[in-house]
Amino acid sequence: MASKRQFRVWRGDENGGDLQDFAVEVNEGEVVLDIVHRLQATETPDLAVRWNCKAGKCGSCSMEINGMPKLACMTRMSSFAEDETITITPLRTFPVMRDLVTDVSFNYEKARETPSFAPPAGVAPGDYRMQQVDVERSQEFRKCIECFLCQNTCHVVRDHEENKEAFSGPRFFIRAAELDMHPLDAKTDRKEYAQAEQGLGFCNITKCCTEVCPEHIKITDNAIIPMKERVVDRRYDPIVWLGSKIFRRTS
Amino acid sequence: MTNTATQPPRPRAAIAAKTLRTDRWWLAPLLTVLGLGAWVTYATVRVFLQNNYWVEKYHYLTPFYSPCVSKGCDPHAAHFGQFLPDSPLIPYAALSLPFLLLFRLTCYYYRKAYYRSFWMSPPACAVPDGHKTYGGETRFPLIFQNAHRYAFYAAVVISLINTWDAFLAHEKADGAFGFGLGNVVLWVNVIMLWAYTASCHSCRHIVGGRLKHFSKHPVRYKLWGWVSVLNGKHMQLAWITLATLAITDFYVMAVAAGWINDLRFVG
Amino acid sequence: MTELQRFQYDVVVIGAGGAGLRAAIEARMAGKKTAIISKSLFGKAHTVMAEGGAAAAMGNVNSNDNWQVHFRDTMRGGKFLNHFRMAELHAKEAPERIWELETYGALFDRTADGKISQRNFGGHEYPRLAHVGDRTGLELIRTLQQKIVSLQQEDFAATGDYEANLRVFHETTITELLLTDGKIAGAFGYVRESGEFLLFETPAVVLATGGIGKSYKVTSNSWEYTGDGHALALRAGATLVNMEFLQFHPTGMVWPPSVKGILVTESVRGDGGILKNSEGKRFMFDYVPDVFREKYAETPEEADRWYKDADNNRRPPELLPRDEVARAINSEVKAGRGTKAGGVYLDIASRLPAEEIRKRLPSMYHQFKELADVDITAEPMEVGPTCHYVMGGVEVDPDSTQSRVPGLFAAGEVSGGMHGSNRLGGNSLSDLLVFGKRAGEHAAAYADSNGPSTVAQSDVDAAIAGALAPFTNDGENPYALQHELQLVMNDLVGIIRTEAELAEAITRLAAIRERVSRVQATGGRRYNPGWHLALDLRNMLVVSECTAMAALERKESRGGHTREDHPEMAAEWRKVNLICGLDGEKVTLNPQPLPPLPPELLNLFEKSELKKYMTAQELEGHGG
Ligand SMILES: Cc1cc2nc3c(=O)[nH]c(=O)nc-3n(C[C@H](O)[C@H](O)[C@H](O)COP(=O)(O)OP(=O)(O)OC[C@H]3O[C@@H](n4cnc5c(N)ncnc54)[C@H](O)[C@@H]3O)c2cc1C
Ligand code: SF4
Ligand code: SF4
Ligand code: FES
Ligand code: FES
């Protein structure tokens, strides 16, 4: 079943690089990462690639395949036409280290700036009680494998390096949403924080993050928009205000 | 983990092509431009025509003229009074149209659609956006997108008015009950409008999304679940309602102008 | 002279999986300046792949559960070769360690009364695995990662520096441990990105480097699992125990070939999945061994009733410990009743509604959909055994996790003894937490009374020379050699072993050893996978030698070690641990008596059961 197919792989580092052509054998059932491995084992032993689990679980092998941000280990060769040349390039939004590997420390810095879970006061370990329906929304966001494909695709930073300072990106919007929806989180100003410090307002909900997320997390619909709405609650909504006066309910 | 924030940014990979996408990524924005462009043109023309909006015989009123509150309105079509001055520059439904426009302009789906297609920000995923700088919705004027909540409340009121119109359309000019194809068209439009309005993200938030503990609010949780299902179809509903609005208006126009006869089932 | 960055730390943790992160948290909370080092990016260690859950006798689903039951299950699973003290500590402390995670922000699936839900798993008498769908490892690692970030935020608030007391060096590989006066004094390694060298001077090192599965061709393990920690410990003078015991997980994917080995979680069976051969027969009923006979159902009807009413029915045989199920599948395939791709069918589609399957096993659903084009809600999966876990590892003191080398601690998969000859599913994640915490705590205490440490320059120079050697070698390409090593281990030291094959394996490994020392790296030092593999190879080799030698020596079948020529379990062998060490370049193997179970633990078992495992003399201490 093996056949030779055409590939173009970007090789280089911060001083420049180019797309190099290779003809590589492809077998039934293989994914793009298999091809990169075959190149390493044959023509280019020092071809740099980051990967780990090869099962779509760790989010290491993010790269751009025919221009689309994807996990190389989950992109099957059968999704391309036989005679199609497949172009493999590193993530564009982050600085390149070498070949297909980029420096993703932007994301780790943003993670560090995002306020952590605040445990409820006076609840001992083992005494946490939460209902399944109350944890489900946050659980969706905890499926995130930190592949940073969403961060890479988001035009706010992809096309505008200067926004990196003020914009945390979709991965950390879902983190903020996760904690805001966590039934026992004790911090109450996560929405304000998302708006003021994470740059939620930069997002124009064009949904590319959702489009590329390999975990199929509905980043925009279930995290970003609800967070924007929560900000609106606090600031502008007359009926919410009235309702809270009348019912004096805490949600 | 080294701290890069303090140093000048390290270079990205030098890839010459602006995008390496090989699929037809430009198709979706193109269709959006064509679709929205066509609709806006039709609607603008219709709104300023100021005729053929009311079928006196069957009491059909097009949604583009509802509520008809201009002094120029046919008095039978004006269910909510006539107080706006009659001028070719002021649409007869000038009370509702701005809100409807605002509702759709600030709708999270339409925002995506026109930011991508008209504004090219970005035209498609992993395709560079067409702008030098970008501030998103952080500043004037786009920060007003956050007013969508108000537009939603207004849209609910307007949907109620459209529903009322659909009811009234069952009473013919002679006072008897009537039922024709026009009624079906009006009802389909109203139902779709409700579906679209209920599927709004703001609505989803208000009915339950804002709660921290669903388990303490079982009824609202149920509601939220239903709205969430609709919400998943928000894009489709956005387009469907554009279609039903235009079709409804065109049908009323065609009957009013006498181009076609309404197909009657009763009366 | 090659440039070198030097760091001083109180505790250096090698490995950022569950064990490493938990150890680092503990060391930092004890006030120690701590470094975490990891080959992959922070948050991507192998632990993310764990699916099914973490075992802890919290008794949330069945209140009959308690640490004694868990202890018994663990000992049975390991066929009584476990270090009793480790199994005891593990069973006692696991619930606290899980509850603690909730205070770090973990969100496990819940029971109706809001507690942590627990699921069934092979070898566990009651539903015991805390889980989040089938991505429990991800939850665990993310939770610990975020706890570390929160500690860094505290440090930032106090000092203005996130990394003042706790720093993560990711994509950094340790290649040597350095000793001064027979005690740990430092760790040496390189940064993957730049190829630059780092030296950590520290009195205490915690090894948490995970397993060795990459020495096998068909494995559920990733490239990280080259046995670095095992090899580092050996070279530092520590010893390994139980290295002949490897767990072959019964259900790995078998098709398509490029994904062969990728794990299919045991939860599929825990949630009702059954195994069938190509004739459509549910064959596991034929493979219940005598020691387990009383606890397992004899008919499909009884087995199916168990899912609803576990108190009055016996468990389905699909939930036997992994070694039994793996051997059964192996036999079916050998007997010609396997699928074309060489596996058997695992069927959940006919057992649960599609919606329920997608909800309970979302990652499995996607894995099969995306990698094999199989819809598991409609068709059965094809599965076969895959190398999954090494029971063997660094020999440690159970309470402190310290190895024979002062200052060298080990926790997680890299340590040995806890699981005996076979690990129960779910016992690893809890092991990581229990012993990770202990390692951090004792490393911190050790650092109090030892250090700061200094390393001799000559040792550093030697480490640098060793690391650079592949660039000046003239031998072969490391990828080809790795492939050869994997084939030797897969074919000759696999799931079923014989004396002749093991002897051949040892000869072939000796030949490979010769070539490993000359393996060549091309290109530069910056992010060069060829070079990295060249350095990993010698670790894979020495660990493989330990495994092959111990497997040849142990003349019985037990847990993760099956000898075709010695098919019986022998009570005499139960009393023996095989200890692997290094004498210069040469791998050594020595028998060592297993510590006997103290009476209070012995008495947790029925005498009739113990008789199946122990000699009459050993049972004298039994009270009943
Ligand atoms: C697919 C799969 C599913 C599993 N499911 C379950 C389950 O459901 N329940 C369960 O209990 N167990 C499960 N296990 C087993 C369990 O996940 C592992 O045993 C466990 O995660 C090992 O954790 P660890 O902390 O010891 O090491 P790991 O998480 O493997 O981490 C090892 C760390 O060491 C680092 N490292 C290694 N060598 C070096 C070096 N030389 N220098 C620097 N750093 C180094 C690595 O980069 C990594 O960060 C599963 C395993 C697999 C493969
Ligand atoms: S929806 Fe917002 S966060 Fe997501 S990619 Fe678009 S702009 Fe970025
Ligand atoms: S949200 Fe999705 S795309 Fe973004 S990092 Fe997480 S898994 Fe990747
Ligand atoms: S290698 Fe882990 S996600 Fe691809
Ligand atoms: S109407 Fe589209 S989001 Fe409100």
mmCIF file of C-alpha atoms in Angstrom, chain A:
data_model
loop_
_atom_site.group_PDB
_atom_site.id
_atom_site.type_symbol
_atom_site.label_atom_id
_atom_site.label_comp_id
_atom_site.label_asym_id
_atom_site.label_seq_id
_atom_site.Cartn_x
_atom_site.Cartn_y
_atom_site.Cartn_z
ATOM 1 C CA MET A 1 0.000 0.000 0.000
ATOM 2 C CA ALA A 2 3.036 2.276 0.261
ATOM 3 C CA SER A 3 3.407 5.146 -2.159
ATOM 4 C CA LYS A 4 5.753 8.102 -2.503
ATOM 5 C CA ARG A 5 4.243 11.479 -1.886
ATOM 6 C CA GLN A 6 5.500 15.036 -2.138
ATOM 7 C CA PHE A 7 6.207 17.143 0.939
ATOM 8 C CA ARG A 8 7.520 20.619 1.540
ATOM 9 C CA VAL A 9 8.953 21.108 5.009
ATOM 10 C CA TRP A 10 10.134 24.389 6.428
ATOM 11 C CA ARG A 11 13.667 24.130 7.747
ATOM 12 C CA GLY A 12 15.565 26.914 9.394
ATOM 13 C CA ASP A 13 15.856 28.977 12.545
ATOM 14 C CA GLU A 14 15.618 32.611 13.643
ATOM 15 C CA ASN A 15 18.168 33.608 11.007
ATOM 16 C CA GLY A 16 15.959 32.442 8.198
ATOM 17 C CA GLY A 17 14.969 29.288 6.436
ATOM 18 C CA ASP A 18 13.026 27.894 3.549
ATOM 19 C CA LEU A 19 10.668 25.213 2.353
ATOM 20 C CA GLN A 20 12.528 22.105 1.284
ATOM 21 C CA ASP A 21 11.120 19.425 -0.972
ATOM 22 C CA PHE A 22 11.060 15.771 -0.067
ATOM 23 C CA ALA A 23 9.495 12.668 -1.555
ATOM 24 C CA VAL A 24 8.555 10.340 1.275
ATOM 25 C CA GLU A 25 6.978 6.936 1.450
ATOM 26 C CA VAL A 26 3.487 6.902 2.940
ATOM 27 C CA ASN A 27 1.745 3.777 4.253
ATOM 28 C CA GLU A 28 -1.852 3.040 4.999
ATOM 29 C CA GLY A 29 -3.257 4.667 8.100
ATOM 30 C CA GLU A 30 -0.344 7.019 8.670
ATOM 31 C CA VAL A 31 -0.503 10.528 10.064
ATOM 32 C CA VAL A 32 1.657 13.516 9.212
ATOM 33 C CA LEU A 33 3.838 12.941 12.269
ATOM 34 C CA ASP A 34 4.741 9.491 10.936
ATOM 35 C CA ILE A 35 6.099 11.169 7.820
ATOM 36 C CA VAL A 36 8.175 13.589 9.859
ATOM 37 C CA HIS A 37 9.555 10.626 11.789
ATOM 38 C CA ARG A 38 10.354 8.800 8.570
ATOM 39 C CA LEU A 39 12.297 11.842 7.414
ATOM 40 C CA GLN A 40 14.227 11.831 10.679
ATOM 41 C CA ALA A 41 15.025 8.164 10.384
ATOM 42 C CA THR A 42 16.223 8.563 6.796
ATOM 43 C CA GLU A 43 17.220 11.812 5.138
ATOM 44 C CA THR A 44 17.270 14.355 7.938
ATOM 45 C CA PRO A 45 18.164 12.916 11.359
ATOM 46 C CA ASP A 46 18.361 16.392 12.891
ATOM 47 C CA LEU A 47 14.960 17.626 11.681
ATOM 48 C CA ALA A 48 13.551 19.291 14.789
ATOM 49 C CA VAL A 49 10.001 18.457 15.770
ATOM 50 C CA ARG A 50 8.224 18.535 19.109
ATOM 51 C CA TRP A 51 5.976 15.637 19.962
ATOM 52 C CA ASN A 52 5.268 13.357 22.837
ATOM 53 C CA CYS A 53 2.217 11.121 23.028
ATOM 54 C CA LYS A 54 1.373 10.608 19.355
ATOM 55 C CA ALA A 55 -2.206 10.131 20.459
ATOM 56 C CA GLY A 56 -3.603 13.648 20.504
ATOM 57 C CA LYS A 57 -3.392 13.895 24.263
ATOM 58 C CA CYS A 58 -0.420 16.077 25.105
ATOM 59 C CA GLY A 59 -0.705 18.939 22.618
ATOM 60 C CA SER A 60 3.004 18.976 21.726
ATOM 61 C CA CYS A 61 2.956 18.408 17.981
ATOM 62 C CA SER A 62 1.192 21.621 16.933
ATOM 63 C CA MET A 63 2.268 22.847 13.531
ATOM 64 C CA GLU A 64 0.730 24.176 10.337
ATOM 65 C CA ILE A 65 -0.157 21.702 7.661
ATOM 66 C CA ASN A 66 -1.118 23.179 4.323
ATOM 67 C CA GLY A 67 -1.447 26.432 6.162
ATOM 68 C CA MET A 68 -3.917 25.171 8.764
ATOM 69 C CA PRO A 69 -2.887 24.922 12.415
ATOM 70 C CA LYS A 70 -3.169 21.254 13.398
ATOM 71 C CA LEU A 71 -1.820 18.451 15.530
ATOM 72 C CA ALA A 72 0.525 16.473 13.326
ATOM 73 C CA CYS A 73 -0.271 13.252 15.164
ATOM 74 C CA MET A 74 -3.985 13.577 14.470
ATOM 75 C CA THR A 75 -3.794 14.625 10.833
ATOM 76 C CA ARG A 76 -4.256 11.559 8.734
ATOM 77 C CA MET A 77 -2.549 11.282 5.388
ATOM 78 C CA SER A 78 -5.773 9.929 3.938
ATOM 79 C CA SER A 79 -7.306 13.372 4.388
ATOM 80 C CA PHE A 80 -5.200 14.611 1.463
ATOM 81 C CA ALA A 81 -5.413 13.773 -2.209
ATOM 82 C CA GLU A 82 -2.804 11.300 -3.530
ATOM 83 C CA ASP A 83 -1.134 13.852 -5.778
ATOM 84 C CA GLU A 84 -1.317 16.756 -3.347
ATOM 85 C CA THR A 85 1.925 18.313 -2.132
ATOM 86 C CA ILE A 86 1.760 18.703 1.614
ATOM 87 C CA THR A 87 3.384 21.723 3.167
ATOM 88 C CA ILE A 88 4.494 21.545 6.790
ATOM 89 C CA THR A 89 5.525 24.706 8.601
ATOM 90 C CA PRO A 90 6.051 25.762 12.222
ATOM 91 C CA LEU A 91 3.469 27.802 14.123
ATOM 92 C CA ARG A 92 3.613 31.345 12.862
ATOM 93 C CA THR A 93 2.660 33.295 15.916
ATOM 94 C CA PHE A 94 5.533 32.258 18.134
ATOM 95 C CA PRO A 95 9.266 32.709 17.672
ATOM 96 C CA VAL A 96 10.889 29.852 15.833
ATOM 97 C CA MET A 97 13.489 27.724 17.592
ATOM 98 C CA ARG A 98 14.424 25.418 14.780
ATOM 99 C CA ASP A 99 12.585 23.741 11.925
ATOM 100 C CA LEU A 100 9.106 22.829 13.149
ATOM 101 C CA VAL A 101 9.677 23.800 16.771
ATOM 102 C CA THR A 102 8.632 27.157 18.154
ATOM 103 C CA ASP A 103 9.139 28.910 21.466
ATOM 104 C CA VAL A 104 5.754 28.843 23.152
ATOM 105 C CA SER A 105 6.800 30.607 26.347
ATOM 106 C CA PHE A 106 4.309 33.389 25.617
ATOM 107 C CA ASN A 107 1.639 30.972 26.769
ATOM 108 C CA TYR A 108 3.403 29.995 29.950
ATOM 109 C CA GLU A 109 3.851 33.632 30.859
ATOM 110 C CA LYS A 110 0.179 34.312 30.327
ATOM 111 C CA ALA A 111 -0.653 31.253 32.419
ATOM 112 C CA ARG A 112 1.416 32.659 35.219
ATOM 113 C CA GLU A 113 -0.400 35.964 35.084
ATOM 114 C CA THR A 114 -3.839 34.377 35.264
ATOM 115 C CA PRO A 115 -5.053 34.275 38.890
ATOM 116 C CA SER A 116 -5.196 30.734 40.240
ATOM 117 C CA PHE A 117 -8.062 28.832 41.782
ATOM 118 C CA ALA A 118 -9.043 30.355 45.117
ATOM 119 C CA PRO A 119 -10.111 27.564 47.505
ATOM 120 C CA PRO A 120 -13.189 28.306 49.581
ATOM 121 C CA ALA A 121 -12.363 29.290 53.132
ATOM 122 C CA GLY A 122 -13.206 26.785 55.822
ATOM 123 C CA VAL A 123 -13.855 23.776 53.601
ATOM 124 C CA ALA A 124 -11.521 20.936 54.532
ATOM 125 C CA PRO A 125 -10.075 18.577 51.920
ATOM 126 C CA GLY A 126 -12.563 15.745 51.541
ATOM 127 C CA ASP A 127 -15.493 18.011 52.324
ATOM 128 C CA TYR A 128 -15.810 19.493 48.863
ATOM 129 C CA ARG A 129 -19.315 18.869 47.573
ATOM 130 C CA MET A 130 -20.175 19.759 44.023
ATOM 131 C CA GLN A 131 -22.983 18.664 41.739
ATOM 132 C CA GLN A 132 -22.172 17.162 38.364
ATOM 133 C CA VAL A 133 -24.300 19.751 36.529
ATOM 134 C CA ASP A 134 -22.333 22.480 38.243
ATOM 135 C CA VAL A 135 -18.910 21.200 37.243
ATOM 136 C CA GLU A 136 -19.708 20.260 33.681
ATOM 137 C CA ARG A 137 -19.151 23.649 32.141
ATOM 138 C CA SER A 138 -15.742 24.012 33.735
ATOM 139 C CA GLN A 139 -14.891 20.426 32.857
ATOM 140 C CA GLU A 140 -15.307 21.235 29.185
ATOM 141 C CA PHE A 141 -12.558 23.813 29.483
ATOM 142 C CA ARG A 142 -10.352 21.482 31.476
ATOM 143 C CA LYS A 143 -10.243 19.196 28.465
ATOM 144 C CA CYS A 144 -7.727 21.666 27.054
ATOM 145 C CA ILE A 145 -4.464 19.939 26.175
ATOM 146 C CA GLU A 146 -2.565 23.228 25.834
ATOM 147 C CA CYS A 147 -1.632 22.680 22.238
ATOM 148 C CA PHE A 148 -1.826 26.457 21.849
ATOM 149 C CA LEU A 149 -3.295 26.101 18.381
ATOM 150 C CA CYS A 150 -5.978 28.571 19.382
ATOM 151 C CA GLN A 151 -3.363 31.019 20.609
ATOM 152 C CA ASN A 152 -1.469 30.592 17.380
ATOM 153 C CA THR A 153 -4.483 31.085 15.161
ATOM 154 C CA CYS A 154 -5.988 34.064 16.927
ATOM 155 C CA HIS A 155 -5.416 37.000 14.620
ATOM 156 C CA VAL A 156 -5.171 39.403 17.551
ATOM 157 C CA VAL A 157 -1.631 38.230 18.162
ATOM 158 C CA ARG A 158 -0.905 36.292 14.988
ATOM 159 C CA ASP A 159 -1.155 39.413 12.887
ATOM 160 C CA HIS A 160 -0.283 41.963 15.540
ATOM 161 C CA GLU A 161 2.794 41.147 17.600
ATOM 162 C CA GLU A 162 2.278 44.361 19.556
ATOM 163 C CA ASN A 163 -0.908 43.007 21.122
ATOM 164 C CA LYS A 164 0.909 40.192 22.896
ATOM 165 C CA GLU A 165 1.509 42.335 25.916
ATOM 166 C CA ALA A 166 -2.153 43.142 26.518
ATOM 167 C CA PHE A 167 -3.849 40.009 25.246
ATOM 168 C CA SER A 168 -3.842 36.646 27.000
ATOM 169 C CA GLY A 169 -5.589 34.706 24.258
ATOM 170 C CA PRO A 170 -8.404 32.185 24.049
ATOM 171 C CA ARG A 171 -6.622 29.494 26.063
ATOM 172 C CA PHE A 172 -6.630 31.806 29.058
ATOM 173 C CA PHE A 173 -10.118 33.106 28.462
ATOM 174 C CA ILE A 174 -11.343 29.569 28.926
ATOM 175 C CA ARG A 175 -9.211 29.335 32.049
ATOM 176 C CA ALA A 176 -10.840 32.468 33.431
ATOM 177 C CA ALA A 177 -14.271 31.158 32.461
ATOM 178 C CA GLU A 178 -13.493 27.785 34.004
ATOM 179 C CA LEU A 179 -12.717 29.380 37.338
ATOM 180 C CA ASP A 180 -15.588 31.829 37.169
ATOM 181 C CA MET A 181 -17.947 28.898 36.646
ATOM 182 C CA HIS A 182 -16.218 26.670 39.221
ATOM 183 C CA PRO A 183 -18.856 26.026 41.900
ATOM 184 C CA LEU A 184 -16.465 26.568 44.792
ATOM 185 C CA ASP A 185 -14.031 29.167 43.544
ATOM 186 C CA ALA A 186 -13.878 31.985 46.065
ATOM 187 C CA LYS A 187 -12.708 34.780 43.802
ATOM 188 C CA THR A 188 -15.441 37.066 42.524
ATOM 189 C CA ASP A 189 -13.722 39.477 40.156
ATOM 190 C CA ARG A 190 -12.633 37.138 37.380
ATOM 191 C CA LYS A 191 -14.823 38.784 34.748
ATOM 192 C CA GLU A 192 -13.525 42.238 35.567
ATOM 193 C CA TYR A 193 -10.030 40.832 35.457
ATOM 194 C CA ALA A 194 -10.605 39.204 32.097
ATOM 195 C CA GLN A 195 -11.828 42.488 30.678
ATOM 196 C CA ALA A 196 -9.221 44.732 32.252
ATOM 197 C CA GLU A 197 -6.091 42.594 32.348
ATOM 198 C CA GLN A 198 -6.495 39.750 29.879
ATOM 199 C CA GLY A 199 -7.708 41.846 26.984
ATOM 200 C CA LEU A 200 -11.054 40.130 26.483
ATOM 201 C CA GLY A 201 -12.168 43.195 24.522
ATOM 202 C CA PHE A 202 -9.596 42.502 21.812
ATOM 203 C CA CYS A 203 -11.466 39.408 20.800
ATOM 204 C CA ASN A 204 -13.880 40.101 17.971
ATOM 205 C CA ILE A 205 -15.446 36.649 18.278
ATOM 206 C CA THR A 206 -14.453 35.580 14.807
ATOM 207 C CA LYS A 207 -14.190 32.046 16.185
ATOM 208 C CA CYS A 208 -10.951 30.829 14.669
ATOM 209 C CA CYS A 209 -9.912 29.505 18.070
ATOM 210 C CA THR A 210 -12.970 27.269 18.134
ATOM 211 C CA GLU A 211 -12.336 26.183 14.566
ATOM 212 C CA VAL A 212 -8.867 24.832 15.275
ATOM 213 C CA CYS A 213 -9.307 23.410 18.781
ATOM 214 C CA PRO A 214 -8.508 19.693 18.571
ATOM 215 C CA GLU A 215 -10.475 19.062 21.750
ATOM 216 C CA HIS A 216 -13.542 20.617 20.157
ATOM 217 C CA ILE A 217 -13.952 22.987 23.049
ATOM 218 C CA LYS A 218 -16.540 25.613 22.139
ATOM 219 C CA ILE A 219 -14.186 28.361 23.187
ATOM 220 C CA THR A 220 -16.142 31.259 21.777
ATOM 221 C CA ASP A 221 -19.706 30.162 22.484
ATOM 222 C CA ASN A 222 -19.141 28.656 25.899
ATOM 223 C CA ALA A 223 -16.362 30.760 27.367
ATOM 224 C CA ILE A 224 -15.618 34.024 25.614
ATOM 225 C CA ILE A 225 -19.169 35.144 24.909
ATOM 226 C CA PRO A 226 -20.419 34.131 28.375
ATOM 227 C CA MET A 227 -17.524 36.044 29.897
ATOM 228 C CA LYS A 228 -18.361 39.090 27.779
ATOM 229 C CA GLU A 229 -21.957 38.745 28.908
ATOM 230 C CA ARG A 230 -20.875 38.488 32.522
ATOM 231 C CA VAL A 231 -18.953 41.703 32.138
ATOM 232 C CA VAL A 232 -22.085 43.308 30.709
ATOM 233 C CA ASP A 233 -24.080 42.048 33.705
ATOM 234 C CA ARG A 234 -21.888 43.852 36.106
ATOM 235 C CA ARG A 235 -21.786 47.067 34.213
ATOM 236 C CA TYR A 236 -24.777 47.741 32.110
ATOM 237 C CA ASP A 237 -27.808 45.501 32.417
ATOM 238 C CA PRO A 238 -30.828 47.315 33.903
ATOM 239 C CA ILE A 239 -33.031 44.266 34.343
ATOM 240 C CA VAL A 240 -30.397 42.204 36.078
ATOM 241 C CA TRP A 241 -29.909 45.109 38.402
ATOM 242 C CA LEU A 242 -33.618 45.379 39.050
ATOM 243 C CA GLY A 243 -33.978 41.647 39.499
ATOM 244 C CA SER A 244 -31.214 41.515 42.037
ATOM 245 C CA LYS A 245 -32.886 44.340 43.974
ATOM 246 C CA ILE A 246 -36.228 42.576 44.027
ATOM 247 C CA PHE A 247 -35.204 38.978 44.627
ATOM 248 C CA ARG A 248 -32.000 39.564 46.542
ATOM 249 C CA ARG A 249 -30.830 36.227 45.266
ATOM 250 C CA THR A 250 -27.259 35.310 44.954
ATOM 251 C CA SER A 251 -26.613 33.154 41.945
#
